[in-house]
PDB file of C-alpha atoms in Angstrom:
ATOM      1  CA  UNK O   7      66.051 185.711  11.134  1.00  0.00           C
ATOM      2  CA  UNK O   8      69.075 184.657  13.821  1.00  0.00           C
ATOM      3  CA  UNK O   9      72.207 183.055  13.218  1.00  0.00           C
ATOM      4  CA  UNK O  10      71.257 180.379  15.545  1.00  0.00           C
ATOM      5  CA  UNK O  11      68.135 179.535  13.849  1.00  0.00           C
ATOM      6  CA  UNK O  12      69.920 179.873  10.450  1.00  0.00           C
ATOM      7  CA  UNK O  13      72.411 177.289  11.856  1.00  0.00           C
ATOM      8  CA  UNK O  14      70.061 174.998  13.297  1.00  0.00           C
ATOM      9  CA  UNK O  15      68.040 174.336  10.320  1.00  0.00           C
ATOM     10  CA  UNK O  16      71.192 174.486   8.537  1.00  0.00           C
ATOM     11  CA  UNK O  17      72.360 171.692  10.094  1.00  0.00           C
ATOM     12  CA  UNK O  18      69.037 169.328  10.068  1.00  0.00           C
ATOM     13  CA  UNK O  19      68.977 169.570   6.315  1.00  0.00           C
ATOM     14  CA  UNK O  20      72.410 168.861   5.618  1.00  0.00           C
ATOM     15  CA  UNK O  21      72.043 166.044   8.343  1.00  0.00           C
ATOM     16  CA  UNK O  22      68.782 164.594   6.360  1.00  0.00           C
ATOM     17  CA  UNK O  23      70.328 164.956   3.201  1.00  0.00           C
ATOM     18  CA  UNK O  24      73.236 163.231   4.132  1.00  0.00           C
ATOM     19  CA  UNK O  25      71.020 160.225   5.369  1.00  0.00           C
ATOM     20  CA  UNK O  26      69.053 160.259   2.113  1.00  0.00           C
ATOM     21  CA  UNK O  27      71.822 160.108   0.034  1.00  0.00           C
ATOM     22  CA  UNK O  28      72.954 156.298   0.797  1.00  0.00           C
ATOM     23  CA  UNK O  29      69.191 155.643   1.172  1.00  0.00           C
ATOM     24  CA  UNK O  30      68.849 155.008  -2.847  1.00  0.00           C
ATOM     25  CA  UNK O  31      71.821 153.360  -3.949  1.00  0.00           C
ATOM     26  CA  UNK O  32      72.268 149.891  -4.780  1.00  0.00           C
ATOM     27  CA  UNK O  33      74.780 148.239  -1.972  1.00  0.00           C
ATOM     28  CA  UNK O  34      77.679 145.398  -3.017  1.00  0.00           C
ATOM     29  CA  UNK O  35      75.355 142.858  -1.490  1.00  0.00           C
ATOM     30  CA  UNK O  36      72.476 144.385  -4.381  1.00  0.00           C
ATOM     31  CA  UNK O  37      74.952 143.604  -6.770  1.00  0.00           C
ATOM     32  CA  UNK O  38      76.102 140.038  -5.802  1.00  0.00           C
ATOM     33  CA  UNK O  39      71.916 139.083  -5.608  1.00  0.00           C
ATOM     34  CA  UNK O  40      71.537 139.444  -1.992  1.00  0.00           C
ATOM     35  CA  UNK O  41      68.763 141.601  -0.058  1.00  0.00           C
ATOM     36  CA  UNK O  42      69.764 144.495   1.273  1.00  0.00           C
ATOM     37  CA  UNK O  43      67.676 146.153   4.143  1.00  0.00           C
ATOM     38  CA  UNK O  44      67.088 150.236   2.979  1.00  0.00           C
ATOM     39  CA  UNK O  45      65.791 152.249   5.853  1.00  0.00           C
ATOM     40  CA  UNK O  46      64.119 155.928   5.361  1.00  0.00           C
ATOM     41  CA  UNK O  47      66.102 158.900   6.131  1.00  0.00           C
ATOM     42  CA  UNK O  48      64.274 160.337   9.060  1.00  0.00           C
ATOM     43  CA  UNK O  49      61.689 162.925   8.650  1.00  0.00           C
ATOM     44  CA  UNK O  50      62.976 166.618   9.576  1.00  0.00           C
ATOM     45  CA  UNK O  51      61.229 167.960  12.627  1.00  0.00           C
ATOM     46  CA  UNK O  52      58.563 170.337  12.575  1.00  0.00           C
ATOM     47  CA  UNK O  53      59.763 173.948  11.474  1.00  0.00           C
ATOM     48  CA  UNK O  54      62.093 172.436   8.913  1.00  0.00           C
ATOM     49  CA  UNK O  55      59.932 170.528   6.126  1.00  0.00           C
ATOM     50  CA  UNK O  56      59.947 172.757   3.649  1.00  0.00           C
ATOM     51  CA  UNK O  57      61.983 171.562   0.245  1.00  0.00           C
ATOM     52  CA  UNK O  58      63.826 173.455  -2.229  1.00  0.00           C
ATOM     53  CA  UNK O  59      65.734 173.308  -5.088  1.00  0.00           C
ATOM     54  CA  UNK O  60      67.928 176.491  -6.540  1.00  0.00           C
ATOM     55  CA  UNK O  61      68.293 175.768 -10.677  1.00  0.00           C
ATOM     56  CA  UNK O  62      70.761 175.949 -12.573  1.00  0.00           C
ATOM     57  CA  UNK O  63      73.124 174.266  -9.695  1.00  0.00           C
ATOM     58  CA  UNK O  64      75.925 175.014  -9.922  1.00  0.00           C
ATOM     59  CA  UNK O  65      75.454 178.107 -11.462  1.00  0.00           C
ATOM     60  CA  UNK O  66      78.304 179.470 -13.756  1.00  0.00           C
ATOM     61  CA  UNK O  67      78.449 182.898 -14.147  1.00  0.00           C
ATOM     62  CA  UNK O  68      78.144 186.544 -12.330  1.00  0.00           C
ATOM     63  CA  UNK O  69      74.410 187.665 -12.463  1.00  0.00           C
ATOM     64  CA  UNK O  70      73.037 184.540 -14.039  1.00  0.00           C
ATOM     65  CA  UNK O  71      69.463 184.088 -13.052  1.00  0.00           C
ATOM     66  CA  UNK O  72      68.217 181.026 -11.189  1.00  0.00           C
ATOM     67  CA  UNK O  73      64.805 179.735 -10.616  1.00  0.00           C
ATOM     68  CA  UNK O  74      64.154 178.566  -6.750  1.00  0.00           C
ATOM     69  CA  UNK O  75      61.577 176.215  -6.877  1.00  0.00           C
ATOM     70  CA  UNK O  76      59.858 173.675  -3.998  1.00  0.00           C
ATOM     71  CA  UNK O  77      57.009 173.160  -1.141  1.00  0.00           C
ATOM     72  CA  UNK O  78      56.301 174.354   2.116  1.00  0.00           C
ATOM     73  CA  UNK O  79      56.169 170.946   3.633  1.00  0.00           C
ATOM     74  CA  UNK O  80      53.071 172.016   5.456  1.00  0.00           C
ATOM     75  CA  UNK O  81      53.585 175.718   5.725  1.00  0.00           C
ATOM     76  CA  UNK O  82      51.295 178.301   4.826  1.00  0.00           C
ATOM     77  CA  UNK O  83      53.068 179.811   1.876  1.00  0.00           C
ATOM     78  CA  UNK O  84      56.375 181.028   0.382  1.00  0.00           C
ATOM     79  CA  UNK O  85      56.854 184.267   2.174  1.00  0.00           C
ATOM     80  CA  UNK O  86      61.057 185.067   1.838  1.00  0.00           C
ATOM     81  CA  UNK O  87      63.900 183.773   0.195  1.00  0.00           C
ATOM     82  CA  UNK O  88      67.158 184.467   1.949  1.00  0.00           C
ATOM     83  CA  UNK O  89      70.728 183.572   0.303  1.00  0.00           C
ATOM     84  CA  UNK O  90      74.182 183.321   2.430  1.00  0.00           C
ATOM     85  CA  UNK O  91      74.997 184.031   6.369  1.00  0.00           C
ATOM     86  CA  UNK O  92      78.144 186.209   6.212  1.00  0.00           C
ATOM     87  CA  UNK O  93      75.627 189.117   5.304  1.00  0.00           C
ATOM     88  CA  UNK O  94      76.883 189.853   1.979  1.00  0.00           C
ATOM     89  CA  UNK O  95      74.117 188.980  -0.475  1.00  0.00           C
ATOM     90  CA  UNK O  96      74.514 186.028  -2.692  1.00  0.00           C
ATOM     91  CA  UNK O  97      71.524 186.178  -4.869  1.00  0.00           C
ATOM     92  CA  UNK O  98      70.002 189.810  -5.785  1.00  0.00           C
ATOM     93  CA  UNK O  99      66.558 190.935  -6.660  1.00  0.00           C
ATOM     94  CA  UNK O 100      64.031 188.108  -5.525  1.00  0.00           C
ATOM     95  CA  UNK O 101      61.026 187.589  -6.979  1.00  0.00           C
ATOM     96  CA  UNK O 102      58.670 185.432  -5.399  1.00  0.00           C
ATOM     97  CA  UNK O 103      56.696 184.327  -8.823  1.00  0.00           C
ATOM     98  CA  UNK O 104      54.042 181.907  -7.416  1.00  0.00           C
ATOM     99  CA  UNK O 105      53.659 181.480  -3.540  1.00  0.00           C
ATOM    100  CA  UNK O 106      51.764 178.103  -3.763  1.00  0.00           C
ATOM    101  CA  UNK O 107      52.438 176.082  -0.466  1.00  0.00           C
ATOM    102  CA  UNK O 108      52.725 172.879  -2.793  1.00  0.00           C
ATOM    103  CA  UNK O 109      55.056 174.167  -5.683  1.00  0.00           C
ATOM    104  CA  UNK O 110      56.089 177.432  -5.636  1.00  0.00           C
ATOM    105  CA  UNK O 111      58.646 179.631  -7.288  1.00  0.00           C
ATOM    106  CA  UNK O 112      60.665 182.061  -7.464  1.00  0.00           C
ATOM    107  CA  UNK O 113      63.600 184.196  -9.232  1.00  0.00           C
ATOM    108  CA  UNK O 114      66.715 185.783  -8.521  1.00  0.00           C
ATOM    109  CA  UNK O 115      70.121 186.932 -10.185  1.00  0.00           C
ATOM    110  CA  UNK O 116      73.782 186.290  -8.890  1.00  0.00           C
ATOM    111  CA  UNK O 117      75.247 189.144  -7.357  1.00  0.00           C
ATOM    112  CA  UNK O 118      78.100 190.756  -9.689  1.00  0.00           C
ATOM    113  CA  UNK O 119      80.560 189.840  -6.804  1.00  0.00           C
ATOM    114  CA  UNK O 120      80.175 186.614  -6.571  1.00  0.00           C
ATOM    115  CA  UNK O 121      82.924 184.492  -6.300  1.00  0.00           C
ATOM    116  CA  UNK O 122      83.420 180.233  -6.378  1.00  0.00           C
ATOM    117  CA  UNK O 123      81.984 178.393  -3.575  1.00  0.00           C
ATOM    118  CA  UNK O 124      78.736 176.808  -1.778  1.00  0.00           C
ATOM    119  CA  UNK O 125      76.424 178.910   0.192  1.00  0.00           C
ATOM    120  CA  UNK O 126      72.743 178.571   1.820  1.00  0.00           C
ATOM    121  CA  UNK O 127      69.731 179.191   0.215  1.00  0.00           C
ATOM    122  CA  UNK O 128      66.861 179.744   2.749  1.00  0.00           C
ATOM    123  CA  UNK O 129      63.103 179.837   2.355  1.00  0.00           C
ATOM    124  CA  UNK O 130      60.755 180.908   4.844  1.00  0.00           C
ATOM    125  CA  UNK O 131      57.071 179.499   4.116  1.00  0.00           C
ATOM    126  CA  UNK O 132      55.313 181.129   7.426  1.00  0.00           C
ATOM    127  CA  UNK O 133      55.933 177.725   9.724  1.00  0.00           C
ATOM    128  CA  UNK O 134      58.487 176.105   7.311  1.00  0.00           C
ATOM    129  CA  UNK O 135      61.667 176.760   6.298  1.00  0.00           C
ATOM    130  CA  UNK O 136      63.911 174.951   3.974  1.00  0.00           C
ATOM    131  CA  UNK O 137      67.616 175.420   2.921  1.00  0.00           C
ATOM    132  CA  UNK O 138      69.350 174.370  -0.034  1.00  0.00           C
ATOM    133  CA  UNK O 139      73.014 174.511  -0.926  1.00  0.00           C
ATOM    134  CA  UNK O 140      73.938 177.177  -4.096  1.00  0.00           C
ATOM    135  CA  UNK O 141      77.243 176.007  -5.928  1.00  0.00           C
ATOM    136  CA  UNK O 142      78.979 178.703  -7.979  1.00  0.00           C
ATOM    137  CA  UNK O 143      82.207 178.365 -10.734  1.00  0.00           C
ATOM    138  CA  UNK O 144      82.214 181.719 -11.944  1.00  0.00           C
TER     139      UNK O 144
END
């Protein structure tokens, strides 16, 4: 996988998640009794459907195992999880536990070096990827 593809998906998730986010919440105008018009956050194009969730989040110590969990969003099937971009591995010894395009799952520790911050967390379902963010206070 290539930076630029890394970044570009990257960047449509983040974008959609940031228009989801004000999508649900109840507006001043809510509050005072007024109607409030809610629009959808728009769907992510084609090659970046695929959801996913990293669990615990944030995670809170070295080696901890998390459970990655989603759906391909119309791809074929969980294929790879990947876990940073600087090339120094984040999460260690993937498992992928059930490959189900509509809920799979999968495993992985922290890596012993891990440190505090956000990173990526990638998953490639053969047409869809997805990306996550990974908190850590370790």
């Amino acid at each position: 996988m290539n930076k630029r593809l890394i970044t570009a998906i990257a960047g449509v998730s983040l974008t959609a998640g940031m228009f989801g986010l004000g999508a649900g919440g109840a507006s001043a105008s809510d509050q005072a009794g007024t109607t409030a018009v809610v629009t959808a956050a728009p769907k992510p194009p084609k090659g970046a459907r695929a959801v996913v969730q990293v669990g615990p989040n944030p995670t809170t110590e070295r080696g901890q195992e998390v459970t990655i969990t989603g759906n391909c969003g119309g791809g074929e099937k969980l294929k790879a999880v990947f876990a940073g971009v600087t090339g120094k591995p984040v999460l260690k010894n993937i498992r992928i536990i059930d490959d189900n395009p509509e809920r799979f799952v999968a495993k992985a520790r922290l890596d012993s070096r891990i440190g505090n911050g956000v990173g990526p967390v990638f998953v490639d379902c053969g047409g869809e990827m997805g990306v996550t963010l990974l908190v850590t206070h370790v």
